[in-house]
Structures are given as C-alpha cells and as structure tokens.
C-alpha cells in the first residue's frame, strides 16, 4: 500500500510547483515574445519557447544528477570514516541498493517531464 503524503506537504509541493512554473513561464515569455502586433503566436516564438523549456529541463536534470553524485560521495566518505567502506552494500529484498534506486527514480522523473513536451522524443538512456 502506498504511503499517503500529508495534505500540508501536498499543498507545499503544489505551491513550489506553481512558483517554478510561473518563473519558467515568465522567463521564457520575456526571452521569446518580442512582437505584440498580432494575436497569433509566431513560429519563431513557438520554437524559442520549446528551446527554453528544453534547456530548463536539461538544466534541472543535470543539477539533479550532480546532487545525486554529491550525495553518493558524501555517503561513501561517511562510510569510510565509520570503517564500512569495502563491506558489501545492503541490498533490499528486490536486489536494489539505495544508490541504484535513487538513480532510477531521478531518471524516471526526468523522463516524465520530457514526456510532457509535445512532439519531443525521449533521450536514449
């Protein structure tokens, strides 16, 4: 059974999502929309907006991966201090280590975000 997230945490997550969405929308709009003489969205504005979103998602992915690498290094440093380095890592009953599960979760999250971009293909990873 999946663990329920408390309502206060759900509200906090949603507020963070809206803040990020609004910031991204404003940034891409200011960068891409320069002409207000027509109501239609020009093809170059659409292309610019798509590139802006792609760049943001790639940046977010890179930051997540670097954070994960840093977290792994910190855990290894703590394990070395405690004399645990070189001992076998704990594997859950399904055979995954914590680091492997974290890497899979980050990769899945990135794929979910990239799937939301219309007409875009997933990167081959």
JSON list of C-alpha atoms in Angstrom, two decimals:
[
{"chain": "A", "resi": 1, "resn": "UNK", "atom": "CA", "xyz": [0.00, 0.00, 0.00]},
{"chain": "A", "resi": 2, "resn": "UNK", "atom": "CA", "xyz": [1.37, 3.41, -0.94]},
{"chain": "A", "resi": 3, "resn": "UNK", "atom": "CA", "xyz": [2.12, 5.84, 1.85]},
{"chain": "A", "resi": 4, "resn": "UNK", "atom": "CA", "xyz": [-0.17, 8.87, 1.92]},
{"chain": "A", "resi": 5, "resn": "UNK", "atom": "CA", "xyz": [1.50, 12.27, 1.76]},
{"chain": "A", "resi": 6, "resn": "UNK", "atom": "CA", "xyz": [0.10, 14.66, 4.40]},
{"chain": "A", "resi": 7, "resn": "UNK", "atom": "CA", "xyz": [-2.15, 17.36, 2.99]},
{"chain": "A", "resi": 8, "resn": "UNK", "atom": "CA", "xyz": [0.15, 20.14, 4.24]},
{"chain": "A", "resi": 9, "resn": "UNK", "atom": "CA", "xyz": [3.07, 18.59, 2.31]},
{"chain": "A", "resi": 10, "resn": "UNK", "atom": "CA", "xyz": [0.89, 18.25, -0.80]},
{"chain": "A", "resi": 11, "resn": "UNK", "atom": "CA", "xyz": [-0.03, 21.92, -0.58]},
{"chain": "A", "resi": 12, "resn": "UNK", "atom": "CA", "xyz": [3.63, 22.88, -0.11]},
{"chain": "A", "resi": 13, "resn": "UNK", "atom": "CA", "xyz": [4.68, 20.77, -3.12]},
{"chain": "A", "resi": 14, "resn": "UNK", "atom": "CA", "xyz": [1.92, 22.28, -5.26]},
{"chain": "A", "resi": 15, "resn": "UNK", "atom": "CA", "xyz": [2.92, 25.83, -4.26]},
{"chain": "A", "resi": 16, "resn": "UNK", "atom": "CA", "xyz": [6.56, 25.05, -5.15]},
{"chain": "A", "resi": 17, "resn": "UNK", "atom": "CA", "xyz": [5.43, 23.62, -8.50]},
{"chain": "A", "resi": 18, "resn": "UNK", "atom": "CA", "xyz": [3.34, 26.72, -9.26]},
{"chain": "A", "resi": 19, "resn": "UNK", "atom": "CA", "xyz": [6.23, 29.01, -8.30]},
{"chain": "A", "resi": 20, "resn": "UNK", "atom": "CA", "xyz": [8.61, 27.13, -10.59]},
{"chain": "A", "resi": 21, "resn": "UNK", "atom": "CA", "xyz": [6.04, 27.04, -13.40]},
{"chain": "A", "resi": 22, "resn": "UNK", "atom": "CA", "xyz": [5.35, 30.78, -13.11]},
{"chain": "A", "resi": 23, "resn": "UNK", "atom": "CA", "xyz": [9.07, 31.63, -13.05]},
{"chain": "A", "resi": 24, "resn": "UNK", "atom": "CA", "xyz": [9.75, 29.44, -16.09]},
{"chain": "A", "resi": 25, "resn": "UNK", "atom": "CA", "xyz": [6.76, 30.87, -17.97]},
{"chain": "A", "resi": 26, "resn": "UNK", "atom": "CA", "xyz": [7.82, 34.45, -17.27]},
{"chain": "A", "resi": 27, "resn": "UNK", "atom": "CA", "xyz": [11.45, 33.81, -18.19]},
{"chain": "A", "resi": 28, "resn": "UNK", "atom": "CA", "xyz": [10.63, 32.09, -21.48]},
{"chain": "A", "resi": 29, "resn": "UNK", "atom": "CA", "xyz": [7.95, 34.68, -22.34]},
{"chain": "A", "resi": 30, "resn": "UNK", "atom": "CA", "xyz": [10.33, 37.59, -21.79]},
{"chain": "A", "resi": 31, "resn": "UNK", "atom": "CA", "xyz": [13.04, 35.86, -23.84]},
{"chain": "A", "resi": 32, "resn": "UNK", "atom": "CA", "xyz": [10.84, 34.71, -26.72]},
{"chain": "A", "resi": 33, "resn": "UNK", "atom": "CA", "xyz": [7.95, 37.13, -27.24]},
{"chain": "A", "resi": 34, "resn": "UNK", "atom": "CA", "xyz": [9.06, 40.47, -28.65]},
{"chain": "A", "resi": 35, "resn": "UNK", "atom": "CA", "xyz": [6.26, 41.49, -31.02]},
{"chain": "A", "resi": 36, "resn": "UNK", "atom": "CA", "xyz": [2.72, 42.30, -29.86]},
{"chain": "A", "resi": 37, "resn": "UNK", "atom": "CA", "xyz": [1.31, 43.45, -33.21]},
{"chain": "A", "resi": 38, "resn": "UNK", "atom": "CA", "xyz": [-0.63, 40.21, -33.79]},
{"chain": "A", "resi": 39, "resn": "UNK", "atom": "CA", "xyz": [-2.68, 37.82, -31.67]},
{"chain": "A", "resi": 40, "resn": "UNK", "atom": "CA", "xyz": [-1.19, 34.72, -33.27]},
{"chain": "A", "resi": 41, "resn": "UNK", "atom": "CA", "xyz": [1.86, 33.01, -31.88]},
{"chain": "A", "resi": 42, "resn": "UNK", "atom": "CA", "xyz": [4.61, 33.17, -34.48]},
{"chain": "A", "resi": 43, "resn": "UNK", "atom": "CA", "xyz": [6.53, 30.00, -35.40]},
{"chain": "A", "resi": 44, "resn": "UNK", "atom": "CA", "xyz": [9.80, 31.50, -34.12]},
{"chain": "A", "resi": 45, "resn": "UNK", "atom": "CA", "xyz": [8.13, 32.27, -30.77]},
{"chain": "A", "resi": 46, "resn": "UNK", "atom": "CA", "xyz": [6.94, 28.67, -30.52]},
{"chain": "A", "resi": 47, "resn": "UNK", "atom": "CA", "xyz": [10.40, 27.35, -31.37]},
{"chain": "A", "resi": 48, "resn": "UNK", "atom": "CA", "xyz": [12.06, 29.70, -28.89]},
{"chain": "A", "resi": 49, "resn": "UNK", "atom": "CA", "xyz": [9.62, 28.67, -26.14]},
{"chain": "A", "resi": 50, "resn": "UNK", "atom": "CA", "xyz": [10.24, 24.97, -26.82]},
{"chain": "A", "resi": 51, "resn": "UNK", "atom": "CA", "xyz": [14.01, 25.50, -26.71]},
{"chain": "A", "resi": 52, "resn": "UNK", "atom": "CA", "xyz": [13.68, 27.50, -23.49]},
{"chain": "A", "resi": 53, "resn": "UNK", "atom": "CA", "xyz": [11.69, 24.69, -21.85]},
{"chain": "A", "resi": 54, "resn": "UNK", "atom": "CA", "xyz": [14.12, 22.03, -23.13]},
{"chain": "A", "resi": 55, "resn": "UNK", "atom": "CA", "xyz": [17.07, 23.99, -21.75]},
{"chain": "A", "resi": 56, "resn": "UNK", "atom": "CA", "xyz": [15.36, 24.34, -18.37]},
{"chain": "A", "resi": 57, "resn": "UNK", "atom": "CA", "xyz": [14.58, 20.61, -18.19]},
{"chain": "A", "resi": 58, "resn": "UNK", "atom": "CA", "xyz": [18.14, 19.68, -19.16]},
{"chain": "A", "resi": 59, "resn": "UNK", "atom": "CA", "xyz": [19.49, 22.07, -16.53]},
{"chain": "A", "resi": 60, "resn": "UNK", "atom": "CA", "xyz": [17.19, 20.57, -13.91]},
{"chain": "A", "resi": 61, "resn": "UNK", "atom": "CA", "xyz": [18.30, 17.07, -14.92]},
{"chain": "A", "resi": 62, "resn": "UNK", "atom": "CA", "xyz": [21.99, 18.00, -14.65]},
{"chain": "A", "resi": 63, "resn": "UNK", "atom": "CA", "xyz": [21.51, 19.59, -11.24]},
{"chain": "A", "resi": 64, "resn": "UNK", "atom": "CA", "xyz": [19.63, 16.51, -10.02]},
{"chain": "A", "resi": 65, "resn": "UNK", "atom": "CA", "xyz": [22.35, 14.20, -11.28]},
{"chain": "A", "resi": 66, "resn": "UNK", "atom": "CA", "xyz": [25.12, 16.32, -9.71]},
{"chain": "A", "resi": 67, "resn": "UNK", "atom": "CA", "xyz": [23.22, 16.42, -6.43]},
{"chain": "A", "resi": 68, "resn": "UNK", "atom": "CA", "xyz": [22.88, 12.64, -6.57]},
{"chain": "A", "resi": 69, "resn": "UNK", "atom": "CA", "xyz": [26.62, 12.22, -7.27]},
{"chain": "A", "resi": 70, "resn": "UNK", "atom": "CA", "xyz": [27.45, 14.54, -4.37]},
{"chain": "A", "resi": 71, "resn": "UNK", "atom": "CA", "xyz": [25.10, 12.60, -2.09]},
{"chain": "A", "resi": 72, "resn": "UNK", "atom": "CA", "xyz": [26.76, 9.31, -3.05]},
{"chain": "A", "resi": 73, "resn": "UNK", "atom": "CA", "xyz": [30.23, 10.79, -2.42]},
{"chain": "A", "resi": 74, "resn": "UNK", "atom": "CA", "xyz": [29.14, 12.08, 0.98]},
{"chain": "A", "resi": 75, "resn": "UNK", "atom": "CA", "xyz": [27.71, 8.67, 1.91]},
{"chain": "A", "resi": 76, "resn": "UNK", "atom": "CA", "xyz": [30.93, 6.96, 0.83]},
{"chain": "A", "resi": 77, "resn": "UNK", "atom": "CA", "xyz": [33.01, 9.44, 2.84]},
{"chain": "A", "resi": 78, "resn": "UNK", "atom": "CA", "xyz": [30.88, 8.80, 5.92]},
{"chain": "A", "resi": 79, "resn": "UNK", "atom": "CA", "xyz": [31.13, 5.05, 5.35]},
{"chain": "A", "resi": 80, "resn": "UNK", "atom": "CA", "xyz": [34.93, 5.34, 5.06]},
{"chain": "A", "resi": 81, "resn": "UNK", "atom": "CA", "xyz": [35.08, 7.27, 8.34]},
{"chain": "A", "resi": 82, "resn": "UNK", "atom": "CA", "xyz": [32.96, 4.63, 10.03]},
{"chain": "A", "resi": 83, "resn": "UNK", "atom": "CA", "xyz": [35.11, 1.86, 8.59]},
{"chain": "A", "resi": 84, "resn": "UNK", "atom": "CA", "xyz": [32.28, 0.49, 6.49]},
{"chain": "A", "resi": 85, "resn": "UNK", "atom": "CA", "xyz": [33.91, 1.02, 3.10]},
{"chain": "A", "resi": 86, "resn": "UNK", "atom": "CA", "xyz": [34.75, -2.25, 1.43]},
{"chain": "A", "resi": 87, "resn": "UNK", "atom": "CA", "xyz": [31.92, -4.06, 3.16]},
{"chain": "A", "resi": 88, "resn": "UNK", "atom": "CA", "xyz": [29.08, -5.25, 0.94]},
{"chain": "A", "resi": 89, "resn": "UNK", "atom": "CA", "xyz": [26.30, -2.71, 0.47]},
{"chain": "A", "resi": 90, "resn": "UNK", "atom": "CA", "xyz": [22.91, -3.55, 1.85]},
{"chain": "A", "resi": 91, "resn": "UNK", "atom": "CA", "xyz": [20.52, -4.69, -0.83]},
{"chain": "A", "resi": 92, "resn": "UNK", "atom": "CA", "xyz": [16.79, -4.69, -0.32]},
{"chain": "A", "resi": 93, "resn": "UNK", "atom": "CA", "xyz": [14.87, -7.92, -0.91]},
{"chain": "A", "resi": 94, "resn": "UNK", "atom": "CA", "xyz": [14.29, -6.91, -4.54]},
{"chain": "A", "resi": 95, "resn": "UNK", "atom": "CA", "xyz": [18.07, -6.63, -5.08]},
{"chain": "A", "resi": 96, "resn": "UNK", "atom": "CA", "xyz": [18.49, -2.83, -5.29]},
{"chain": "A", "resi": 97, "resn": "UNK", "atom": "CA", "xyz": [20.91, -0.69, -3.29]},
{"chain": "A", "resi": 98, "resn": "UNK", "atom": "CA", "xyz": [19.80, 2.74, -2.10]},
{"chain": "A", "resi": 99, "resn": "UNK", "atom": "CA", "xyz": [22.03, 4.50, -4.66]},
{"chain": "A", "resi": 100, "resn": "UNK", "atom": "CA", "xyz": [20.69, 2.37, -7.53]},
{"chain": "A", "resi": 101, "resn": "UNK", "atom": "CA", "xyz": [17.10, 3.07, -6.50]},
{"chain": "A", "resi": 102, "resn": "UNK", "atom": "CA", "xyz": [17.82, 6.82, -6.24]},
{"chain": "A", "resi": 103, "resn": "UNK", "atom": "CA", "xyz": [19.42, 6.90, -9.71]},
{"chain": "A", "resi": 104, "resn": "UNK", "atom": "CA", "xyz": [16.43, 5.05, -11.21]},
{"chain": "A", "resi": 105, "resn": "UNK", "atom": "CA", "xyz": [13.97, 7.45, -9.54]},
{"chain": "A", "resi": 106, "resn": "UNK", "atom": "CA", "xyz": [15.81, 10.53, -10.86]},
{"chain": "A", "resi": 107, "resn": "UNK", "atom": "CA", "xyz": [15.94, 9.07, -14.38]},
{"chain": "A", "resi": 108, "resn": "UNK", "atom": "CA", "xyz": [12.22, 8.25, -14.24]},
{"chain": "A", "resi": 109, "resn": "UNK", "atom": "CA", "xyz": [11.35, 11.77, -13.06]},
{"chain": "A", "resi": 110, "resn": "UNK", "atom": "CA", "xyz": [13.32, 13.31, -15.95]},
{"chain": "A", "resi": 111, "resn": "UNK", "atom": "CA", "xyz": [11.55, 11.02, -18.45]},
{"chain": "A", "resi": 112, "resn": "UNK", "atom": "CA", "xyz": [8.15, 12.03, -17.05]},
{"chain": "A", "resi": 113, "resn": "UNK", "atom": "CA", "xyz": [8.96, 15.72, -17.54]},
{"chain": "A", "resi": 114, "resn": "UNK", "atom": "CA", "xyz": [10.29, 15.16, -21.06]},
{"chain": "A", "resi": 115, "resn": "UNK", "atom": "CA", "xyz": [7.17, 13.14, -21.97]},
{"chain": "A", "resi": 116, "resn": "UNK", "atom": "CA", "xyz": [5.08, 16.24, -21.28]},
{"chain": "A", "resi": 117, "resn": "UNK", "atom": "CA", "xyz": [6.71, 18.17, -24.12]},
{"chain": "A", "resi": 118, "resn": "UNK", "atom": "CA", "xyz": [4.52, 17.77, -27.22]},
{"chain": "A", "resi": 119, "resn": "UNK", "atom": "CA", "xyz": [6.29, 16.28, -30.25]},
{"chain": "A", "resi": 120, "resn": "UNK", "atom": "CA", "xyz": [9.59, 15.71, -28.45]},
{"chain": "A", "resi": 121, "resn": "UNK", "atom": "CA", "xyz": [11.40, 12.38, -28.26]},
{"chain": "A", "resi": 122, "resn": "UNK", "atom": "CA", "xyz": [12.92, 10.97, -25.11]},
{"chain": "A", "resi": 123, "resn": "UNK", "atom": "CA", "xyz": [16.69, 10.88, -24.88]},
{"chain": "A", "resi": 124, "resn": "UNK", "atom": "CA", "xyz": [18.06, 7.33, -25.27]},
{"chain": "A", "resi": 125, "resn": "UNK", "atom": "CA", "xyz": [19.03, 6.47, -21.68]}
]
